[in-house]
Amino acid sequence: MEIKTRRRVRPPAAAPPGTGAAAGGQRDVRAKRRPAPSRRARSRAGLRRFALFAAPGLLVYAALVLVPIGIAVGYGLTDKNPFDPPTEFVGLENFTDLSSDDEFRTALKNTVVITAIVTLATNAGGLAIALLLDRRGWLYNALRSVFFVPVVLSAVVVSVIWQTILVDDGLLNSMLRQVGVADPPGWLSDPGLALYTVSWVIAWQGLGFCVVIYLAGLQGIPQELHEAAAIDGCGPLMRFRHVTWPMLAPAVTINTVMSLIGGFKAYDQVQVLTNGGPGPGTTSTLAFHVVQTAFSGNHIGYASAMAAVMLAMVAAISVVALRLLQKREVSS
């Protein structure tokens, strides 16, 4: 006779309040009662956070850039001369006088020549050197550093070094005399050569920056593209034209815009190498002419008008170049 034992099943203990299903229900109720923040509220909160973090930088930028620009434009509307008070408001007279100012037109022409030479030389030379240095090894790494050294040096230091080389009795002419050149050119004293010599020095100093940017662009090109082009029968020139050059479009944009800006604001090299000469305004640039007019001639109002026009020209040329080059990036 089998005796069946019954196991007593104890009822489950009641969950304490605030835990388990009861707590889940309370959380659901709270979640339903607390509405989600709207999109406008989230955007406002994000804008407040952005303003909190960006405010210091924006204040410094406004104090060091925007406010001086505003002051310069304001001075450009006056005949301010610190040694001939009082200052009177002349409106747009300073700006209209620039169109008939021969010295301003000469400085503008010299600036355009320097900018064109610097832009072409630094981009062509920088790309050529970058293609040669696009190799692996400690020697190529050392050469990259050598080419970038002039970029980190002061423009005054670079100009002083080149002045000792390029003066009439300097190192370059001494070497030319030793190889048989009886009358070497006056690199800084000849009015027909001085402007191109200054342009060469500016381009030489900015060459390293272009080399680094082009090297970064070359190293960012997938090797598979070159291998596929080689399999299709493309030689080195065809690979450069159809693979390398289109992929370097962003690097071309950066170098071109930076070279344009650097050429337009050239001042240190002109001041040290030629002081605007030889002759009246032979190598005078816009930046040099502005400084001379303001601090040598004490015509602060007129110089401020020239500075405002120079700023507008640089901004317009940079924007146009940036738009055109960015379209090329898209089409490439």
Coordinates of C-alpha atoms in Angstrom, one line a residue:
M1 CA 0.0 0.0 0.0
E2 CA 1.6 3.2 -1.1
I3 CA 1.3 6.2 1.0
K4 CA 1.3 9.5 -1.0
T5 CA 2.7 12.5 0.8
R6 CA 1.4 15.9 -0.1
R7 CA 3.9 18.7 -0.2
R8 CA 2.5 21.8 1.2
V9 CA 3.1 24.7 -1.2
R10 CA 3.7 27.9 0.6
P11 CA 2.1 30.9 -1.0
P12 CA 4.6 33.5 -2.4
A13 CA 5.5 36.2 0.0
A14 CA 4.0 39.5 -0.8
A15 CA 6.4 41.9 -2.4
P16 CA 7.3 44.9 -0.2
P17 CA 5.9 48.2 -1.4
G18 CA 8.0 50.0 -3.9
T19 CA 9.6 46.9 -5.4
G20 CA 8.7 44.4 -8.2
A21 CA 5.6 44.8 -10.2
A22 CA 4.2 47.5 -7.9
A23 CA 7.4 49.6 -8.3
G24 CA 7.3 49.0 -12.1
G25 CA 3.7 50.2 -12.1
Q26 CA 4.6 53.3 -10.2
R27 CA 7.5 54.1 -12.5
D28 CA 5.2 53.7 -15.5
V29 CA 2.8 56.1 -13.9
R30 CA 5.6 58.6 -13.3
A31 CA 6.8 58.2 -16.8
K32 CA 3.4 58.9 -18.1
R33 CA 3.0 61.9 -16.0
R34 CA 6.4 63.4 -17.0
P35 CA 6.2 64.5 -20.6
A36 CA 9.3 64.3 -22.8
P37 CA 11.0 67.6 -23.6
S38 CA 10.0 69.1 -26.8
R39 CA 12.4 69.6 -29.7
R40 CA 12.4 73.4 -29.1
A41 CA 13.4 72.9 -25.5
R42 CA 16.2 70.5 -26.5
S43 CA 17.5 73.0 -29.1
R44 CA 17.4 75.8 -26.5
A45 CA 19.4 73.6 -24.0
G46 CA 22.0 72.8 -26.7
L47 CA 22.2 76.5 -27.6
R48 CA 22.8 77.4 -24.0
R49 CA 25.6 74.8 -23.7
F50 CA 27.2 76.0 -26.9
A51 CA 27.1 79.6 -25.8
L52 CA 28.6 78.7 -22.4
F53 CA 31.6 76.9 -24.0
A54 CA 32.0 79.3 -27.0
A55 CA 31.7 82.6 -25.1
P56 CA 35.3 82.9 -24.0
G57 CA 36.7 82.3 -27.4
L58 CA 34.1 84.5 -29.1
L59 CA 34.9 87.3 -26.6
V60 CA 38.7 87.1 -27.3
Y61 CA 38.0 87.0 -31.1
A62 CA 35.7 90.0 -30.9
A63 CA 38.2 91.9 -28.8
L64 CA 41.3 91.2 -30.9
V65 CA 39.7 91.0 -34.4
L66 CA 36.2 92.4 -34.8
V67 CA 36.6 95.5 -32.6
P68 CA 39.9 96.6 -34.3
I69 CA 38.3 96.2 -37.7
G70 CA 35.4 98.3 -36.6
I71 CA 37.7 101.0 -35.2
A72 CA 39.8 101.0 -38.5
V73 CA 36.7 101.4 -40.6
G74 CA 35.6 104.2 -38.3
Y75 CA 38.9 106.0 -38.7
G76 CA 38.7 105.5 -42.4
L77 CA 35.7 107.9 -42.4
T78 CA 37.7 110.6 -40.8
D79 CA 40.9 112.7 -41.4
K80 CA 42.5 111.5 -38.2
N81 CA 46.0 112.7 -37.6
P82 CA 47.3 112.5 -34.0
F83 CA 49.6 115.5 -34.6
D84 CA 47.0 117.7 -36.3
P85 CA 43.8 117.8 -34.3
P86 CA 40.9 118.1 -34.3
T87 CA 39.7 115.0 -36.2
E88 CA 36.8 115.7 -38.6
F89 CA 34.4 113.4 -40.3
V90 CA 35.0 113.2 -44.1
G91 CA 32.7 110.4 -45.1
L92 CA 33.8 108.4 -48.1
E93 CA 36.4 111.0 -49.2
N94 CA 39.3 108.8 -48.2
F95 CA 37.9 105.8 -50.1
T96 CA 37.3 107.9 -53.3
D97 CA 40.8 109.4 -53.2
L98 CA 42.3 105.9 -53.4
S99 CA 41.2 105.6 -57.0
S100 CA 43.4 108.5 -58.0
D101 CA 46.3 107.7 -55.7
D102 CA 49.3 106.6 -57.9
E103 CA 51.2 105.2 -54.9
F104 CA 48.2 103.0 -53.9
R105 CA 47.8 101.7 -57.4
T106 CA 51.5 100.9 -57.6
A107 CA 51.3 99.1 -54.2
L108 CA 48.3 97.2 -55.4
K109 CA 50.0 96.1 -58.7
N110 CA 53.1 94.9 -56.7
T111 CA 50.9 93.0 -54.3
V112 CA 49.1 91.3 -57.2
V113 CA 52.4 90.3 -58.8
I114 CA 53.8 88.9 -55.5
T115 CA 50.6 87.0 -54.8
A116 CA 50.5 85.4 -58.2
I117 CA 54.2 84.4 -58.0
V118 CA 53.8 83.1 -54.4
T119 CA 50.7 81.1 -55.2
L120 CA 52.1 79.5 -58.3
A121 CA 55.6 78.8 -57.0
T122 CA 54.5 77.4 -53.6
N123 CA 51.9 75.1 -55.1
A124 CA 54.0 73.8 -58.0
G125 CA 57.1 73.4 -56.0
G126 CA 55.3 72.0 -53.0
L127 CA 53.6 69.4 -55.1
A128 CA 56.8 68.4 -56.8
I129 CA 58.7 68.0 -53.6
A130 CA 55.8 66.2 -51.9
L131 CA 55.8 63.6 -54.8
L132 CA 59.6 63.1 -54.3
L133 CA 59.2 62.7 -50.5
D134 CA 56.3 60.4 -50.6
R135 CA 58.4 57.5 -49.6
R136 CA 59.1 55.6 -46.4
G137 CA 62.4 55.8 -44.5
W138 CA 64.3 57.9 -42.0
L139 CA 66.0 59.9 -44.7
Y140 CA 62.6 61.1 -46.1
N141 CA 61.3 61.9 -42.7
A142 CA 64.4 64.0 -42.0
L143 CA 64.0 65.8 -45.4
R144 CA 60.3 66.6 -44.5
S145 CA 61.5 68.3 -41.3
V146 CA 64.1 70.2 -43.2
F147 CA 61.6 71.6 -45.7
F148 CA 59.2 72.6 -42.9
V149 CA 61.8 74.5 -40.8
P150 CA 61.4 77.9 -42.7
V151 CA 57.7 77.9 -41.9
V152 CA 58.2 78.0 -38.2
L153 CA 60.9 80.7 -38.4
S154 CA 60.1 84.3 -38.1
A155 CA 59.7 86.2 -41.4
V156 CA 62.2 88.8 -40.1
V157 CA 64.8 86.1 -39.4
V158 CA 64.4 84.6 -42.8
S159 CA 64.6 88.0 -44.5
V160 CA 67.8 88.9 -42.6
I161 CA 69.4 85.6 -43.7
W162 CA 68.4 86.1 -47.3
Q163 CA 69.6 89.7 -47.2
T164 CA 73.1 88.7 -46.3
I165 CA 73.0 86.3 -49.3
L166 CA 71.4 88.6 -51.9
V167 CA 73.1 92.0 -51.3
D168 CA 75.5 93.2 -54.0
D169 CA 78.6 91.9 -52.1
G170 CA 76.8 89.0 -50.5
L171 CA 77.4 85.3 -50.7
L172 CA 75.5 84.7 -54.0
N173 CA 77.3 87.4 -56.0
S174 CA 80.6 86.3 -54.5
M175 CA 80.1 82.8 -55.8
L176 CA 79.0 84.1 -59.2
R177 CA 82.2 86.2 -59.4
Q178 CA 84.3 83.2 -58.6
V179 CA 82.8 81.2 -61.5
G180 CA 83.5 84.0 -64.0
V181 CA 80.5 86.3 -63.8
A182 CA 82.1 89.8 -63.9
D183 CA 79.0 91.8 -63.3
P184 CA 76.4 89.8 -61.2
P185 CA 72.9 91.1 -61.0
G186 CA 71.8 93.3 -58.2
W187 CA 69.1 91.1 -56.7
L188 CA 67.9 93.8 -54.3
S189 CA 69.3 96.9 -55.8
D190 CA 68.0 96.5 -59.4
P191 CA 64.5 97.9 -59.7
G192 CA 63.7 95.3 -62.4
L193 CA 64.7 92.4 -60.2
A194 CA 63.9 93.5 -56.6
L195 CA 60.2 92.7 -56.7
Y196 CA 60.8 89.2 -58.0
T197 CA 63.5 88.6 -55.5
V198 CA 61.1 89.5 -52.6
S199 CA 58.5 87.2 -54.2
W200 CA 61.0 84.4 -54.2
V201 CA 61.9 84.8 -50.5
I202 CA 58.2 84.8 -49.6
A203 CA 57.5 81.7 -51.7
W204 CA 60.6 80.0 -50.3
Q205 CA 59.4 80.4 -46.7
G206 CA 55.9 79.2 -47.5
L207 CA 57.0 76.2 -49.5
G208 CA 57.3 73.9 -46.5
F209 CA 53.6 74.4 -45.6
C210 CA 52.5 73.3 -49.0
V211 CA 54.8 70.3 -48.9
V212 CA 53.3 69.1 -45.7
I213 CA 49.7 69.6 -46.9
Y214 CA 50.4 67.8 -50.2
L215 CA 52.2 65.0 -48.4
A216 CA 49.1 64.5 -46.2
G217 CA 46.9 64.4 -49.3
L218 CA 49.2 61.9 -51.1
Q219 CA 49.3 59.6 -48.1
G220 CA 45.5 59.6 -47.9
I221 CA 45.1 58.2 -51.4
P222 CA 44.2 54.5 -51.2
Q223 CA 47.0 52.4 -52.8
E224 CA 44.4 50.2 -54.4
L225 CA 43.5 53.0 -56.8
H226 CA 47.1 53.2 -58.1
E227 CA 47.2 49.4 -58.4
A228 CA 44.0 49.2 -60.3
A229 CA 45.1 52.0 -62.6
A230 CA 48.4 50.2 -63.2
I231 CA 46.6 47.0 -64.0
D232 CA 44.5 48.9 -66.6
G233 CA 47.7 49.9 -68.3
C234 CA 48.1 53.5 -67.0
G235 CA 51.6 54.8 -66.8
P236 CA 52.9 57.2 -64.1
L237 CA 51.7 60.3 -65.9
M238 CA 48.2 58.8 -66.5
R239 CA 48.0 57.7 -62.9
F240 CA 48.9 61.2 -61.7
R241 CA 46.4 62.8 -64.0
H242 CA 43.4 60.5 -63.3
V243 CA 44.1 59.3 -59.8
T244 CA 46.5 61.5 -57.8
W245 CA 45.5 65.0 -59.1
P246 CA 41.7 64.6 -58.5
M247 CA 42.3 63.1 -55.1
L248 CA 44.5 66.1 -54.1
A249 CA 41.7 68.6 -54.7
P250 CA 41.2 69.4 -50.9
A251 CA 45.0 69.9 -50.5
V252 CA 45.0 72.2 -53.6
T253 CA 42.1 74.3 -52.0
I254 CA 43.9 74.7 -48.7
N255 CA 47.3 75.7 -50.2
T256 CA 45.9 78.0 -52.8
V257 CA 43.7 80.0 -50.4
M258 CA 46.5 80.2 -47.8
S259 CA 49.0 81.3 -50.5
L260 CA 46.7 84.0 -51.7
I261 CA 46.2 85.4 -48.2
G262 CA 50.0 85.2 -47.5
G263 CA 50.8 87.0 -50.6
F264 CA 48.4 89.9 -50.0
K265 CA 49.6 90.5 -46.5
A266 CA 53.3 90.5 -47.3
Y267 CA 55.0 93.1 -45.2
D268 CA 58.0 91.8 -43.2
Q269 CA 60.1 90.7 -46.1
V270 CA 59.6 94.0 -47.9
Q271 CA 60.5 96.0 -44.9
V272 CA 63.7 94.0 -44.2
L273 CA 64.9 93.3 -47.7
T274 CA 64.2 96.5 -49.6
N275 CA 62.2 98.9 -47.4
G276 CA 59.9 99.5 -50.4
G277 CA 62.7 100.3 -52.8
P278 CA 64.9 100.5 -54.7
G279 CA 63.3 103.6 -56.1
P280 CA 59.9 105.1 -55.2
G281 CA 57.5 102.2 -54.4
T282 CA 59.3 99.6 -56.5
T283 CA 58.5 96.8 -54.0
S284 CA 55.9 98.5 -51.9
T285 CA 52.9 96.3 -51.1
L286 CA 49.5 97.2 -49.7
A287 CA 50.4 96.2 -46.2
F288 CA 53.7 98.1 -46.4
H289 CA 52.1 101.2 -47.8
V290 CA 49.4 101.1 -45.1
V291 CA 52.0 101.0 -42.4
Q292 CA 54.1 103.8 -44.0
T293 CA 51.1 106.0 -44.4
A294 CA 49.9 105.5 -40.9
F295 CA 53.1 105.7 -38.9
S296 CA 55.5 107.6 -41.1
G297 CA 53.1 110.0 -42.6
N298 CA 50.7 110.0 -39.6
H299 CA 47.7 109.9 -41.8
I300 CA 45.7 107.4 -39.7
G301 CA 42.4 108.1 -41.4
Y302 CA 43.7 107.6 -44.9
A303 CA 45.7 104.5 -43.9
S304 CA 42.6 103.0 -42.2
A305 CA 40.7 103.5 -45.4
M306 CA 43.4 101.6 -47.3
A307 CA 43.4 98.8 -44.7
A308 CA 39.6 98.5 -45.0
V309 CA 39.8 98.2 -48.8
M310 CA 42.7 95.7 -48.5
L311 CA 40.6 93.6 -46.1
A312 CA 37.6 93.6 -48.4
M313 CA 39.8 92.6 -51.4
V314 CA 41.4 89.7 -49.5
A315 CA 38.0 88.5 -48.3
A316 CA 36.4 88.7 -51.7
I317 CA 39.3 86.9 -53.5
S318 CA 39.5 84.2 -50.8
V319 CA 35.8 83.5 -51.0
V320 CA 35.8 83.4 -54.8
A321 CA 38.8 81.1 -54.8
L322 CA 37.3 78.9 -52.1
R323 CA 34.0 78.5 -54.0
L324 CA 35.7 77.7 -57.3
L325 CA 38.1 75.2 -55.7
Q326 CA 35.3 73.5 -53.7
K327 CA 33.3 73.0 -56.9
R328 CA 36.4 71.3 -58.3
E329 CA 36.5 69.0 -55.2
V330 CA 32.9 67.9 -55.8
S331 CA 33.4 67.4 -59.6
S332 CA 36.6 65.4 -58.9

